[in-house]
Amino acid sequence: MKTSSRIAQLKPSATLAVNAKALELKAQGKEIISLAVGEPDFPTPDYVRDACKRALDDGFTRYGAVPGLPELRSAVANYFNLMYGTSASAEHTMITNGGKQALFNLLQSLINPGDEVIIPAPYWVSYPPMVQLAEGEPVAVAASAEAGFKVTVDQLEAARTEKTAVLMLNSPSNPTGAAYSREEIDAIAEWAISHDLFIISDEIYDQLVYAPAEHASLAPWWEKYPEQVCIVNGLAKSFAMTGWRIGYVLAHVDLIKAMSKIQGQSTSNVCSFAQKGAVAALSGGFDVVDTMRASFRKRRDLAMSIIGKWPNVVCPVPQGAFYLFPDVHRLYNETYPDSAAMCTYLLEEAGVALVPGAAFGDDNCIRISYAVDEKTLEESLNKIARILFG
Ligand SMILES: Cc1ncc(COP(=O)(O)O)c(C=O)c1O
């Protein structure tokens, strides 16, 4: 079967091998625990599900406006205004099929062939392929575990060329959980703006930041430089709504129009009744989010109390999201010389599925998700320790 050269240049996901192996072992009757998950283990709040059910019963099942339900766009604008002191209105927002489609629409709308996009590494798996699909060049800038997985302005400046068009930021980060401080974000934003770059700030984990750390949003920079900054967010992580596919963007009106063209020619509106549920989520108060955040924080502390004692492993304390990204490369040996081999070994020997750091642009590390209950987390980390350290 002949497929396009676009497809040929895309690398297959490095997570697939571990997933395939996990399925194979499960089929053989082995007990496998997954710490590879990228979604909260909580149910979507009742009042959100009820709003969606009501919409269905009311027959709210037709095509809708491409950039989203006006009511939901207003709720999104209110969210930014309330959380980050912006003065956004519905026209500055757009509803997408998850944060993922927001990122895809943005890159398709902003990038010309050959444009370079700076991506701090470790990065979320989909950033480089999405840049390539927009015919841009991903330029990774590496931050080590010792640097807290955060890049500096000097590093970014060293990566900048005449072709650099966009900087993609993700704080708190998947896979590292690193969250940039206000000072760090401001310094990076100032640098990017002064060099006429466009900043895409993926803030999908903005509600999952653990005190005393605070989320430093780029939203105030959007307010000042709406033609150079946009914010991506969504309900998947903060409201445990991964399957609903509700993402949203805060951007300049012209960019919203450009993205609507892409969405209008590809997927059209996001599921009508799911958007009604999303209105309920954003309008219903944040108590459920507070409860989930408190629970994730406890799990983070539990996981750190175990991993922090592992010899020859460097794991900065994550300030947000629900991942740990220990640097384990000092443990590599003939049996597991890289992150993929170590994950395969741990899957076979400990029965625990993890994601190799190579998938996120850092082969020194492995990603551990703590979106599981405390007992499962503790047991599986102890199983890993027994295999690695005896
Ligand atoms: C950093 C980051 N951005 C975007 C997304 C996409 O989220 P959604 O499920 O809303 O498409 C994810 C999901 O894992 C993520 O981790």
Coordinates of N, CA, C and O and ligand atoms in Angstrom, one line a residue, residues 37-39 96-103 123-127 130 169-175 202-205 232-237 241-248 321-323 360 367, ligand 1:
V37 N -0.1 5.5 32.5 CA -1.4 6.2 32.1 C -1.2 7.8 32.1 O -0.5 8.3 33.0
G38 N -1.8 8.4 31.2 CA -1.8 9.9 31.1 C -3.1 10.5 31.4 O -3.4 11.6 30.8
E39 N -3.9 9.8 32.2 CA -5.2 10.5 32.6 C -5.5 10.2 34.0 O -5.1 9.2 34.6
T96 N -12.0 23.0 20.8 CA -11.4 22.0 19.9 C -11.5 20.6 20.5 O -11.9 20.4 21.7
N97 N -11.2 19.6 19.6 CA -11.3 18.2 20.1 C -10.1 17.9 21.0 O -9.1 17.4 20.5
G98 N -10.1 18.3 22.2 CA -9.0 18.2 23.1 C -8.0 19.2 22.9 O -8.0 19.9 21.8
G99 N -7.1 19.3 23.8 CA -5.9 20.3 23.7 C -5.1 19.9 22.5 O -4.5 20.7 21.8
K100 N -5.2 18.6 22.1 CA -4.4 18.1 21.0 C -4.8 18.8 19.7 O -3.9 19.2 18.9
Q101 N -6.1 18.9 19.4 CA -6.5 19.5 18.2 C -6.2 21.0 18.2 O -5.9 21.6 17.2
A102 N -6.3 21.6 19.4 CA -5.9 23.0 19.5 C -4.5 23.2 19.0 O -4.2 24.1 18.2
L103 N -3.6 22.4 19.5 CA -2.1 22.4 19.1 C -2.0 22.2 17.6 O -1.2 22.9 16.9
Y123 N 9.9 16.8 26.1 CA 8.6 17.4 25.6 C 7.5 16.4 25.5 O 7.8 15.2 25.5
W124 N 6.3 16.9 25.4 CA 5.2 15.9 25.2 C 5.3 15.3 23.8 O 5.6 16.0 22.8
V125 N 5.1 14.0 23.7 CA 5.3 13.2 22.5 C 4.8 13.8 21.2 O 5.5 13.6 20.2
S126 N 3.7 14.4 21.2 CA 3.1 14.8 20.0 C 3.6 16.1 19.4 O 3.3 16.4 18.2
Y127 N 4.4 16.9 20.1 CA 4.8 18.2 19.6 C 5.7 18.1 18.3 O 5.3 18.7 17.3
M130 N 3.7 16.9 15.2 CA 2.7 17.9 14.8 C 3.4 19.1 14.0 O 2.8 19.6 13.1
L169 N 5.9 26.1 24.8 CA 6.1 25.9 26.2 C 5.1 25.0 26.8 O 3.9 25.0 26.3
N170 N 5.5 24.3 27.8 CA 4.5 23.4 28.5 C 4.8 23.3 30.0 O 5.7 22.6 30.4
S171 N 4.1 24.1 30.7 CA 4.4 24.2 32.2 C 3.0 24.2 32.9 O 2.2 25.1 32.5
P172 N 2.8 23.3 33.8 CA 3.6 22.1 34.2 C 3.7 21.2 33.0 O 2.8 21.1 32.2
S173 N 4.8 20.4 33.1 CA 5.2 19.6 31.9 C 4.7 18.2 32.0 O 4.8 17.5 33.1
N174 N 4.3 17.6 30.9 CA 4.3 16.2 30.7 C 5.5 15.9 29.8 O 5.5 16.5 28.7
P175 N 6.5 15.2 30.2 CA 6.5 14.2 31.2 C 7.2 14.5 32.5 O 7.2 13.7 33.4
D202 N 1.2 25.6 26.3 CA 0.3 24.5 26.6 C 0.2 24.4 28.1 O 1.1 24.0 28.8
E203 N -1.0 24.8 28.6 CA -1.2 24.9 30.0 C -2.3 23.9 30.5 O -3.1 24.2 31.4
I204 N -2.3 22.8 29.9 CA -3.3 21.8 30.1 C -3.3 21.3 31.6 O -4.3 20.8 32.1
Y205 N -2.2 21.4 32.3 CA -2.1 21.0 33.7 C -2.1 22.2 34.6 O -1.6 22.1 35.8
V232 N -3.1 27.3 25.3 CA -3.9 26.0 25.1 C -4.2 25.4 26.4 O -3.4 25.4 27.3
N233 N -5.5 25.0 26.5 CA -5.9 24.3 27.7 C -7.0 23.3 27.4 O -7.3 23.2 26.2
G234 N -7.6 22.7 28.4 CA -8.7 21.8 28.1 C -9.2 21.2 29.4 O -8.6 21.5 30.5
L235 N -10.2 20.4 29.3 CA -10.8 19.9 30.6 C -10.4 18.5 30.9 O -10.7 17.9 32.0
A236 N -9.6 17.9 30.0 CA -9.2 16.5 30.2 C -8.6 16.2 31.6 O -9.0 15.3 32.3
K237 N -7.6 17.0 31.9 CA -6.8 16.7 33.1 C -7.4 17.3 34.4 O -7.4 16.7 35.4
M241 N -11.8 14.5 32.3 CA -12.7 14.4 31.2 C -11.9 14.0 29.9 O -12.2 14.6 28.8
T242 N -11.0 13.1 30.0 CA -10.1 12.8 28.8 C -10.9 12.3 27.6 O -10.6 12.8 26.5
G243 N -11.9 11.5 27.8 CA -12.7 10.9 26.7 C -13.6 11.9 26.1 O -14.2 11.6 25.0
W244 N -13.9 13.0 26.7 CA -14.9 14.0 26.2 C -14.4 14.8 25.0 O -15.1 15.3 24.2
R245 N -13.1 14.9 25.0 CA -12.4 15.6 23.9 C -12.8 17.1 23.9 O -13.3 17.6 22.9
I246 N -12.5 17.8 25.0 CA -12.8 19.2 25.1 C -11.5 20.0 25.3 O -11.0 19.9 26.5
G247 N -11.0 20.7 24.3 CA -9.9 21.5 24.5 C -10.3 23.0 24.2 O -11.4 23.2 23.7
Y248 N -9.5 23.9 24.6 CA -9.8 25.3 24.2 C -8.5 26.1 24.1 O -7.5 25.7 24.6
A321 N 1.3 18.5 37.4 CA 0.9 17.3 36.6 C 0.9 16.1 37.5 O 0.8 16.2 38.7
F322 N 0.9 14.9 36.9 CA 0.9 13.7 37.7 C 2.0 12.6 37.2 O 1.7 11.5 37.1
Y323 N 3.2 13.2 36.9 CA 4.3 12.3 36.4 C 5.5 12.6 37.2 O 5.8 13.7 37.7
F360 N 9.9 11.0 24.9 CA 9.8 12.4 25.2 C 11.1 13.2 24.9 O 11.3 14.3 25.4
R367 N 9.3 7.5 32.4 CA 8.2 8.3 33.0 C 7.3 7.4 33.8 O 6.9 6.3 33.4
Ligands
LIG1 C1 1.2 18.3 27.6 C2 -0.1 17.9 27.0 N1 -0.7 18.7 26.1 C3 -1.8 18.3 25.5 C4 -2.4 17.1 25.8 C5 -3.7 16.7 25.0 O1 -4.8 16.7 25.9 P1 -6.2 16.4 25.3 O2 -6.6 15.0 25.9 O3 -7.1 17.5 25.8 O4 -6.1 16.3 23.8 C6 -1.8 16.2 26.7 C7 -2.4 14.9 27.0 O5 -1.8 14.0 27.5 C8 -0.6 16.6 27.4 O6 0.0 15.8 28.3

